[in-house]
XYZ file of C-alpha atoms in Angstrom:
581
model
C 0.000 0.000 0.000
C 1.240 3.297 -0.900
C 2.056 6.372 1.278
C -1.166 8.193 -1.016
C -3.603 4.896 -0.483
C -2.350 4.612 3.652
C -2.999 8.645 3.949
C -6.573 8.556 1.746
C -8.018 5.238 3.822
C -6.872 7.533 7.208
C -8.953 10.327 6.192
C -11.718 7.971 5.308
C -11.804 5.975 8.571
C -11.724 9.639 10.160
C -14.467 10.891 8.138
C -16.303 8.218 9.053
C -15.580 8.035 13.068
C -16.722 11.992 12.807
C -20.030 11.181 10.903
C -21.064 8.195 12.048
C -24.070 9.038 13.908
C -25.012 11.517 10.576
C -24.713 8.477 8.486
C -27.191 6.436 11.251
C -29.404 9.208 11.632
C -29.840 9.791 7.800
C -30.295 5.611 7.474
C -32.891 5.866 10.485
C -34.522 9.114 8.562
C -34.921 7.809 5.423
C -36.315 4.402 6.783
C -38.966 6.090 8.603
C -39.938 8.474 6.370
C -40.502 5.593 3.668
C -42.954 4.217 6.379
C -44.568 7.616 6.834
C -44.929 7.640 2.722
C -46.385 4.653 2.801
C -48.649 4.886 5.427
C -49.863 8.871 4.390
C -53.156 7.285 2.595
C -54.211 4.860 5.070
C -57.803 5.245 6.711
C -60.275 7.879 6.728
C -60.872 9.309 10.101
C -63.846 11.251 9.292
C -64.496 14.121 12.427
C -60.992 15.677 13.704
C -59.218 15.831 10.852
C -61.557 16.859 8.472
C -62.351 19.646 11.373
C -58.749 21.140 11.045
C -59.107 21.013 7.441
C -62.260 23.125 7.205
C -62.252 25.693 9.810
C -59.053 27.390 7.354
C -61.478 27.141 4.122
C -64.248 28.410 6.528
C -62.090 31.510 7.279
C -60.600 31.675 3.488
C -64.404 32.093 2.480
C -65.208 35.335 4.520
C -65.903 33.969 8.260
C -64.627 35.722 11.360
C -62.736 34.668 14.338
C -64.540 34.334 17.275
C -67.548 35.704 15.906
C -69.040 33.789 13.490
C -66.836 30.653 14.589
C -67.012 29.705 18.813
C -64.932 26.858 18.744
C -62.248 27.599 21.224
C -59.235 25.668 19.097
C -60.462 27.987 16.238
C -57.169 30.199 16.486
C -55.709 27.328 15.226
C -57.157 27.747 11.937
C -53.718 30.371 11.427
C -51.192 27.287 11.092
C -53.788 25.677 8.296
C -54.511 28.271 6.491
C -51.617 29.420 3.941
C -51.310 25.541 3.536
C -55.133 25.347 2.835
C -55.002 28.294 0.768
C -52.059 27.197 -1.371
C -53.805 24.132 -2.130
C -57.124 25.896 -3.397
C -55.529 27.493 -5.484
C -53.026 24.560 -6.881
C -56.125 22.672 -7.682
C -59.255 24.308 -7.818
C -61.736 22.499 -5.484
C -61.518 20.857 -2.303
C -61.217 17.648 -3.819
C -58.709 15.131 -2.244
C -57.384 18.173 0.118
C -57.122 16.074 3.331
C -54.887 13.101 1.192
C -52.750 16.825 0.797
C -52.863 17.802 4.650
C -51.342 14.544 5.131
C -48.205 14.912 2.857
C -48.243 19.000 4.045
C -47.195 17.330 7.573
C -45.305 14.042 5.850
C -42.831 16.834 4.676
C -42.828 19.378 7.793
C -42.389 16.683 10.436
C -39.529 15.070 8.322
C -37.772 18.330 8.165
C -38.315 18.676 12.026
C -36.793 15.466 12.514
C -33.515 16.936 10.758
C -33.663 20.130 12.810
C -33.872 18.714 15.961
C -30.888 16.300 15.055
C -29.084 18.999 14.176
C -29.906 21.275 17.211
C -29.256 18.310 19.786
C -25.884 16.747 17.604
C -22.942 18.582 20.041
C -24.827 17.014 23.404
C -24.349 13.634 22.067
C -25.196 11.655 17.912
C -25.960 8.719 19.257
C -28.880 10.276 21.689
C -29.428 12.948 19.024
C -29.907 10.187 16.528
C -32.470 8.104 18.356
C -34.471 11.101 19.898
C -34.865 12.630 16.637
C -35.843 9.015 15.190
C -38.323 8.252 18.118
C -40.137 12.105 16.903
C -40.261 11.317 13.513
C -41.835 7.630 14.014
C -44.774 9.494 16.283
C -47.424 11.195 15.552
C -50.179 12.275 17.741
C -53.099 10.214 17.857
C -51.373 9.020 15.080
C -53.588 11.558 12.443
C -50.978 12.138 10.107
C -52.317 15.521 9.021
C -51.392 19.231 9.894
C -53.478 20.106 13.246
C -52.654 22.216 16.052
C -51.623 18.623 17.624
C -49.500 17.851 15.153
C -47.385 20.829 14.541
C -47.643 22.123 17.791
C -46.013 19.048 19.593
C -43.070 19.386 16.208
C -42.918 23.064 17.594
C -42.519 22.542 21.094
C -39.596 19.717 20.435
C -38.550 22.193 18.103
C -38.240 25.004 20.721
C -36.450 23.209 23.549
C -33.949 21.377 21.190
C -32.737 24.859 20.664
C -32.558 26.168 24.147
C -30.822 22.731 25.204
C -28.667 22.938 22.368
C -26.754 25.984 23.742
C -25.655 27.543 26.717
C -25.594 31.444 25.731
C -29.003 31.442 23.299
C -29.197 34.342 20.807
C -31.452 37.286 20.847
C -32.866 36.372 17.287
C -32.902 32.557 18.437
C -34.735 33.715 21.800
C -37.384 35.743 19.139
C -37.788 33.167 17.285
C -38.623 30.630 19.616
C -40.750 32.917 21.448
C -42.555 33.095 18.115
C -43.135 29.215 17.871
C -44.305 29.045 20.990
C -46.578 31.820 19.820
C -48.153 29.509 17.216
C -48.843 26.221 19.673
C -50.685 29.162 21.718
C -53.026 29.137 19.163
C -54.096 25.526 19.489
C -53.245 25.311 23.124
C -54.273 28.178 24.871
C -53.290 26.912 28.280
C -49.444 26.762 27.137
C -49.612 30.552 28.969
C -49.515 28.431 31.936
C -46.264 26.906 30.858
C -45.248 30.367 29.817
C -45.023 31.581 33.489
C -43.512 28.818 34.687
C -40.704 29.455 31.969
C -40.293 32.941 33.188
C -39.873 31.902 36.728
C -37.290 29.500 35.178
C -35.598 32.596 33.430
C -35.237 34.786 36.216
C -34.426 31.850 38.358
C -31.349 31.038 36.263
C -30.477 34.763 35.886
C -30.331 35.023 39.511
C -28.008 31.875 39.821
C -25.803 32.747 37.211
C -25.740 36.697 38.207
C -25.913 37.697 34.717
C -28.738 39.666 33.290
C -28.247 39.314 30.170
C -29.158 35.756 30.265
C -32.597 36.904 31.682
C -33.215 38.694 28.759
C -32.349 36.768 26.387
C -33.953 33.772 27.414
C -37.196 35.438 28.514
C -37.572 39.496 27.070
C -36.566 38.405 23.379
C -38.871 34.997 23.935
C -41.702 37.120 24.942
C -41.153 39.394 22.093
C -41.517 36.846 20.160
C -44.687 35.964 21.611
C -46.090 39.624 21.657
C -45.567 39.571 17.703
C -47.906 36.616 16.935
C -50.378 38.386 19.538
C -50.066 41.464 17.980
C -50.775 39.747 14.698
C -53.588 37.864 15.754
C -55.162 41.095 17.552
C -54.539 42.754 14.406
C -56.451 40.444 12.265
C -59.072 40.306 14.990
C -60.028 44.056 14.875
C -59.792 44.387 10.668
C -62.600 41.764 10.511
C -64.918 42.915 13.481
C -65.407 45.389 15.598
C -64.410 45.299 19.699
C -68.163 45.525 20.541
C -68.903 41.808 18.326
C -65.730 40.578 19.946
C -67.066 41.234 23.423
C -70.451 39.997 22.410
C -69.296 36.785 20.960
C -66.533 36.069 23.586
C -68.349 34.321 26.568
C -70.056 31.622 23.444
C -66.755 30.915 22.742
C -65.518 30.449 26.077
C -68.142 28.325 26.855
C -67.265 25.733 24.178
C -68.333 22.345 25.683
C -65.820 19.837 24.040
C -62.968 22.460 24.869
C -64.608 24.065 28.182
C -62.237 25.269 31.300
C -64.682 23.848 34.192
C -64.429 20.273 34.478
C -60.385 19.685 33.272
C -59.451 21.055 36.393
C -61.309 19.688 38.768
C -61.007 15.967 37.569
C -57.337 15.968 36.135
C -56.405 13.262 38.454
C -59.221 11.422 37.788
C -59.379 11.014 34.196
C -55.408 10.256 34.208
C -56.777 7.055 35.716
C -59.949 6.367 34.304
C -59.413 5.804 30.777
C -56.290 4.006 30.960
C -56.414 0.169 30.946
C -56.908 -1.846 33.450
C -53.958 -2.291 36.388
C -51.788 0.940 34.519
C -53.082 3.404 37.134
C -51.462 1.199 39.900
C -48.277 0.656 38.501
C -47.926 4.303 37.725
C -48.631 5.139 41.652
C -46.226 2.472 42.300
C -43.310 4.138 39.305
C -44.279 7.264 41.433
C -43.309 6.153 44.477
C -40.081 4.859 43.469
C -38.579 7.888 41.389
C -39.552 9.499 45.175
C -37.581 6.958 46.882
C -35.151 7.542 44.378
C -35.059 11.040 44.355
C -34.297 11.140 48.580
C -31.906 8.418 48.579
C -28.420 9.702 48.480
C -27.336 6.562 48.063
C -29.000 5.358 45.091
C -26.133 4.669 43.108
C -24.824 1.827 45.092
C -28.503 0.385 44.885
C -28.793 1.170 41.140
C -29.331 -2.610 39.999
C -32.348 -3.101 42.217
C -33.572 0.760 41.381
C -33.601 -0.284 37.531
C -35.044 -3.987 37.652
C -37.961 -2.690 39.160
C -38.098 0.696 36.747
C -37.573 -1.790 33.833
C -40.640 -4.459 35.079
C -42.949 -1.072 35.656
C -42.215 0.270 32.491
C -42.691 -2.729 30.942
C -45.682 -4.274 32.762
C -47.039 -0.786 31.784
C -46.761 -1.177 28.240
C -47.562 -4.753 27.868
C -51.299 -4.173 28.886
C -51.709 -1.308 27.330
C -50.840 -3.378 23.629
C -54.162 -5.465 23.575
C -55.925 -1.691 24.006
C -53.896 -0.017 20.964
C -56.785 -0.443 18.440
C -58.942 1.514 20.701
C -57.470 4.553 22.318
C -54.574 3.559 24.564
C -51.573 3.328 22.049
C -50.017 6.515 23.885
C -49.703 4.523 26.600
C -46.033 3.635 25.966
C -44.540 6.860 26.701
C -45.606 7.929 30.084
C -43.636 4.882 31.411
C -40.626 5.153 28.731
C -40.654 9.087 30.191
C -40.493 7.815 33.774
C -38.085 5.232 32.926
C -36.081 8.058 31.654
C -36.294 9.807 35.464
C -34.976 6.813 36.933
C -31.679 6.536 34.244
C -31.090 10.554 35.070
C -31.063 10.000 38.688
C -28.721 7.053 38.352
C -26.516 8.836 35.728
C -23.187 9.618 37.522
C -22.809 12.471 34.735
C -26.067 13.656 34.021
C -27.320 15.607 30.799
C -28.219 18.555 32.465
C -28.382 20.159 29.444
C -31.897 18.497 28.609
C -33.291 18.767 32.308
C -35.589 21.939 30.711
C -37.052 19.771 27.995
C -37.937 16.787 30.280
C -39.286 18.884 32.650
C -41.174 20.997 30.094
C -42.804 18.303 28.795
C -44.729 17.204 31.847
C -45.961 20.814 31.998
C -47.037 20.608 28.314
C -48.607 17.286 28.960
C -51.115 19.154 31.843
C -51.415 22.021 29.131
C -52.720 19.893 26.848
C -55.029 18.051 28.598
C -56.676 21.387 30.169
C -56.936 22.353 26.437
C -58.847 19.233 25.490
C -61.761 16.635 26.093
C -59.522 13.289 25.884
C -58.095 12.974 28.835
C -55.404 10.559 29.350
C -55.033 10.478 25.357
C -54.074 13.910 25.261
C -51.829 14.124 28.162
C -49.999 11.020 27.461
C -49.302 12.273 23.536
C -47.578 15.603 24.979
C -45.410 13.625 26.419
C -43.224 12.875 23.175
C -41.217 15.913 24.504
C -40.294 14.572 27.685
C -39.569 10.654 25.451
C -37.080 12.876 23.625
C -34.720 14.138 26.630
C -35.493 10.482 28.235
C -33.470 9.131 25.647
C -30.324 11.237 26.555
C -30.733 10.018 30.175
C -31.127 6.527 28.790
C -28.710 6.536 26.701
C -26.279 7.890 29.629
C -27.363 5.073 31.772
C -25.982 2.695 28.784
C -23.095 4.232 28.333
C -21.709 4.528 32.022
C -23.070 1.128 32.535
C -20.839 -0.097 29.236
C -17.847 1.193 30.416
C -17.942 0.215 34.531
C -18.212 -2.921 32.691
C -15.655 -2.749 30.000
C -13.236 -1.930 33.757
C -14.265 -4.766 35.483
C -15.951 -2.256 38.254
C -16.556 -3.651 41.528
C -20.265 -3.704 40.723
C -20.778 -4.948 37.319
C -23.936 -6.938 38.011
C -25.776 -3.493 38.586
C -23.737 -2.277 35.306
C -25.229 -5.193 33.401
C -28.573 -4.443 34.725
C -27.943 -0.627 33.644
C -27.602 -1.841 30.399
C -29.678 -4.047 29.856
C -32.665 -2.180 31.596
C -32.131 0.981 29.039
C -31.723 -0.995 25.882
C -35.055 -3.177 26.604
C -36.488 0.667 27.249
C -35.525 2.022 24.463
C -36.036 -0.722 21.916
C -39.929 -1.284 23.638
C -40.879 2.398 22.974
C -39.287 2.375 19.374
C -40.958 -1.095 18.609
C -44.179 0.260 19.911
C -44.356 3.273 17.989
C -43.485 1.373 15.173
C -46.135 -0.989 15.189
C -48.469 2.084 15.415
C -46.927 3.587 12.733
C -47.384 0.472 10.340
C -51.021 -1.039 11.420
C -53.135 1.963 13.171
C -55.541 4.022 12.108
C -56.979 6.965 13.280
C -60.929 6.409 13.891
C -60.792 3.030 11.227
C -59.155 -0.374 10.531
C -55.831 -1.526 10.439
C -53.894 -0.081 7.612
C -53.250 -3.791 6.464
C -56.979 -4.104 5.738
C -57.376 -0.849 3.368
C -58.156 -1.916 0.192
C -60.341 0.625 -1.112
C -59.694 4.111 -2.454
C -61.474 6.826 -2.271
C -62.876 8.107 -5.664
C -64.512 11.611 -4.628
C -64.613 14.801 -2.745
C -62.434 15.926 0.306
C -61.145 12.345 0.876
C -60.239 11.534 -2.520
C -56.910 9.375 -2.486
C -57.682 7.837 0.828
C -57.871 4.031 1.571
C -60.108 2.565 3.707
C -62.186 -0.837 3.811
C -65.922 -1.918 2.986
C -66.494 -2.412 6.477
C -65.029 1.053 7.871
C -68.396 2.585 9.447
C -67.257 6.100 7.971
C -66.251 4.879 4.612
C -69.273 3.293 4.220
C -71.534 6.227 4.487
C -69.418 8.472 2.599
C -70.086 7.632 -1.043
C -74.157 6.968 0.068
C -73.694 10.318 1.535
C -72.108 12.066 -1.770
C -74.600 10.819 -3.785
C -77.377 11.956 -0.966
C -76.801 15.407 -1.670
C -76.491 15.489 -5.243
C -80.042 17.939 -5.015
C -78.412 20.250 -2.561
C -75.244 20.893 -5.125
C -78.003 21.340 -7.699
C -79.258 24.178 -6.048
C -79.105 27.810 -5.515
C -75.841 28.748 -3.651
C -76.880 29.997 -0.111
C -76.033 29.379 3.703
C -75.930 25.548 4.526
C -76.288 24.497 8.002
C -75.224 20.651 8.504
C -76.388 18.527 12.220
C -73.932 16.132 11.871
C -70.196 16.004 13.540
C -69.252 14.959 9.868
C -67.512 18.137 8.818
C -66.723 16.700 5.500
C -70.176 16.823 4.607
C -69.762 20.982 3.949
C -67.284 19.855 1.447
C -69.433 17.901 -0.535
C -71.684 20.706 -1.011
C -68.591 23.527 -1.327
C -70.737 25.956 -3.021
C -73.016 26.880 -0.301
C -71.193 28.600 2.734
C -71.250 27.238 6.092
C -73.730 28.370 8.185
C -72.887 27.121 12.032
C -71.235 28.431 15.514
C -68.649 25.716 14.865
C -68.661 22.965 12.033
C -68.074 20.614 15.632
C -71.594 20.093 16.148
C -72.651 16.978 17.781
C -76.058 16.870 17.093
C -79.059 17.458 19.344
C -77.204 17.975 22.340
C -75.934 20.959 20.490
C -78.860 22.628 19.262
C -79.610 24.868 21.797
C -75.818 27.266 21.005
C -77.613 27.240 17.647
C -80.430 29.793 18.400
C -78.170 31.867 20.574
C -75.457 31.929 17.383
C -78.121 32.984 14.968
C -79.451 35.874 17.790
C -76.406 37.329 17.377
C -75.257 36.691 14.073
C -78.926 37.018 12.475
C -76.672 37.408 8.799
C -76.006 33.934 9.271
C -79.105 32.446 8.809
C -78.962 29.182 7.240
C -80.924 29.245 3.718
C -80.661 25.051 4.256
C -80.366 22.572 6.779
C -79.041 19.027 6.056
C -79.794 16.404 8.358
C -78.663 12.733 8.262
C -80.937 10.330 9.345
C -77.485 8.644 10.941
C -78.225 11.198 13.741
C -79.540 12.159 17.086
C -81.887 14.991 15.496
C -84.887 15.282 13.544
C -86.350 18.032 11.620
C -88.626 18.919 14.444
C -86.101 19.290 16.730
C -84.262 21.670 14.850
C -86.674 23.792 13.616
C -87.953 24.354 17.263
C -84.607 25.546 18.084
C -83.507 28.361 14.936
C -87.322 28.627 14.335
C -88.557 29.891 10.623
C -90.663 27.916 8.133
C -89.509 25.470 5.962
C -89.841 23.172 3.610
C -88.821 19.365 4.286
C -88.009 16.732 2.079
C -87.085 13.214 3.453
C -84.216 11.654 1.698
C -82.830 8.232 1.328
C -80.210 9.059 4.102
C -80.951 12.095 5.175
C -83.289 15.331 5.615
C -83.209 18.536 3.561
C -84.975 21.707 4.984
C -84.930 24.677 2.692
C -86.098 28.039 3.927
C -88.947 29.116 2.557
C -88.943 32.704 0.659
C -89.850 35.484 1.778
C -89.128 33.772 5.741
């Protein structure tokens, strides 16, 4: 070999030992993404995501925040809309835009993927690698389509990555994340809770650290930030209505019942337990119990093999039951423990990732934010928790790594090193199995993915698969055809009792005439007469009931009163306002 050939191989080898964990991270990106691609057209999930689709057309058609729309995740409409918008105008109809929501995300979550490798790279590739990886193979609820869910838990990751990723933060880095959070804000209005815990955080570290500077740059420029989505949104807010229909139409929205402030708080605790499956709520008391054990004992160290055989059994007896519940709505389940898990390996770390205490902590505050934003309970607050599965894997990771060399040194307590080891690599390769099983058979709201043989032809959900016996794909083509006589006629205001939001898109050239298109039927009539009281311009000029439904016409003519005529469908009612009424 020459002294050209011996010099070229050494710069190769050291190429490589400097990029190895690029080259596994871009192997791990590229296989996941392929099963995101693949997955992107599978199942039709019929009421959420169809909801985040049409509340941005709603608003691209003329419609008002807060006023003519009460639901309170409506400010989330902002992330949709350019996206929505761009689409429109791409194709021409509405046809087939949720298949396009789907890739819209397939491509922004794949990019946040990269940037959060590349944010977290200098405190460790090999954790950067896998946390990045474990983001990319989750999605929330697993509804692969741009929602305030969706982007907002990308964000969040997005956010911390960057404030772990240095110790002296920029201004514009500080702005910009303060304008992130900004945006989750608008899905997740109870994030200003985790917004004064962060300041307390800020002025807490300024005080320790005795600079100022580090105060404001970490919490002044990251509530500037803030202020200029506000400001943007207030903005917007006073060019399409005046302060006095803002005040008026305030306390409706507030009083949203599927996103209401009165019952999250007072039975938090209660519906962490209640919808998980059975024997989960015990074991978490009991993971609890020992991270406080853990957390007092200043000896822990010399009891780590005993502290991590039981973390490992709880994490996995944890996720074990949960896996006969993952076709219904438990298949979150695996990352509370994986997240507690990742407690235990930072208390048992001898050099702990410090760096990525904010993000594991932040998460658990984003998991309560979430669930006081929404009606799902333990579903909610266990998908937040992604954030806290990303810094877990740093502490697991850790945990591997010290373990691997006390035992590579023959330490005096290589049993407990062995246990290290093994306990993080079964709790890491459980969570990444998990979510990848997920990935490759679920479906939001319909059958495995393995079952969807049939595409849709038509309308907003053109280019989806689903099967014969989905309960939502089987009404949707009966449904299409339903309405063919409401396309046929006159363009007016169409009013829809159904929680089906995709049925406004079928009829696209009548404009949508509701508080909210979330309406759940009769139980959700009465917010109907007090919308139209105050928003008498708004009047429906039709009403489309199907007979699928709690309501009848009766029922909803006794509510928005008027005359009208009725004509009973195969599926459905159609009540058209009579003129001159």
């Amino acid at each position: 070999m020459t002294s050209a050939t011996s010099a070229r191989s050494t710069v190769v080898r050291q190429h490589l030992k400097k990029h190895t964990h690029d080259y596994l991270f871009a192997v791990l990106w590229l296989g996941i993404f392929l099963l995101n691609l693949v997955k992107v057209p599978s199942g039709f999930g019929g009421y959420d995501e169809t909801f985040y689709t049409i509340l941005p057309i709603r608003y691209l058609s003329g419609a008002r925040l807060i006023v003519d729309e009460w639901n309170l995740a409506q400010f989330s409409t902002l992330i949709n809309t350019p996206v929505v918008w761009l689409y429109g105008k791409l194709n021409g109809s509405w046809d087939g835009v949720l298949l396009f929501m789907r890739y819209a995300y397939l491509v922004f979550h794949s990019l946040c993927g990269v940037m959060v490798y590349r944010l977290l790279r200098k405190r460790g590739g090999l954790s950067a690698s896998l946390a990045a990886a474990l983001l990319m193979l989750f999605t929330p609820y697993d509804m692969m389509s741009l929602s305030y869910n969706t982007v907002g838990l990308d964000l969040m990751v997005l956010i911390f990555a960057y404030f772990c990723s240095t110790d002296t933060p920029s201004r514009v880095g500080a702005v910009v994340c303060g304008s992130l959070f900004g945006i989750t804000v608008l899905g997740t209005p109870f994030l200003m809770l985790g917004f004064a815990g962060f300041a307390v955080y800020a002025a807490v570290r300024a005080i320790r650290q005795g600079k100022q500077d580090a105060f404001v740059r970490l919490f002044l420029y990251f509530t500037l930030g803030g202020c200029l989505v506000a400001a943007a949104v207030v903005t917007m807010l006073l060019i399409q209505s005046t302060p006095a229909q803002l005040i008026a139409s305030l306390p409706a929205m507030l009083n949203d019942p599927a996103h209401g402030f009165g019952f999250q708080l007072t039975a938090l605790v209660a519906e962490l337990f209640r919808q998980t499956p059975p024997g989960t709520w015990q074991m978490f008391l009991a993971f609890v119990l020992l991270l406080a054990v853990m957390a007092v004992d200043r000896q822990r160290t010399r009891r780590k093999g005993i502290y991590l055989v039981v973390s490992a059994a709880l994490t996995l007896g944890m996720i074990a039951i949960a896996i006969p519940f993952w076709p219904e709505l438990h298949y979150h389940a695996m990352l509370p423990p994986f997240a507690m898990f990742g407690l235990a390996a930072y208390l048992l770390c001898e050099r702990k990732p410090r760096q990525l205490q904010l993000m594991y902590l932040s998460g658990w505050v984003y998991a309560v934010c979430i669930h006081l934003s929404s009606n799902n309970g333990y579903y909610a607050f266990s998908m937040a928790l992604m954030l806290s599965c990303v810094a877990a894997v740093f502490f697991t990771v850790q945990l591997i790594r010290e373990g691997l060399d006390a035992f590579r040194q023959k330490d005096h307590n290589r049993f407990a090193s062995l246990i290290a080891m093994t306990a993080g690599v079964l709790a890491v390769v459980l969570v990444f199995c998990s979510c990848g099983y997920i990935k490759r058979f679920h479906c939001y709201w319909d059958v495995s993915s393995a079952f969807c043989n049939r595409t849709v032809q038509r309308g907003p959900a053109k280019g989806l698969t689903s099967t014969d016996t989905s309960w939502n794909y089987s009404y949707y083509d009966a449904l299409y055809y339903d309405m063919d006589d409401l396309r046929a006629m006159e363009p007016g205001k169409l009013l829809v009792i159904d929680r089906r939001s995709w049925l406004y898109l079928m009829a696209p050239m009548h404009q949508i005439s509701t508080y909210s298109p979330w309406l759940t039927d009769t139980k959700d009539l009465t917010r109907l007469g007090e919308y139209y009281e105050l928003n008498p311009q708004s009047y429906p000029d039709y009403v489309y009931i199907p007979v699928s439904g709690d309501s009848v016409p009766e029922d909803v003519i006794s509510v928005i009163g008027g005359e009208w005529d009725i004509r009973e469908n195969v599926l459905s009612y159609t009540l058209i306002r009579k003129k001159g009424n």
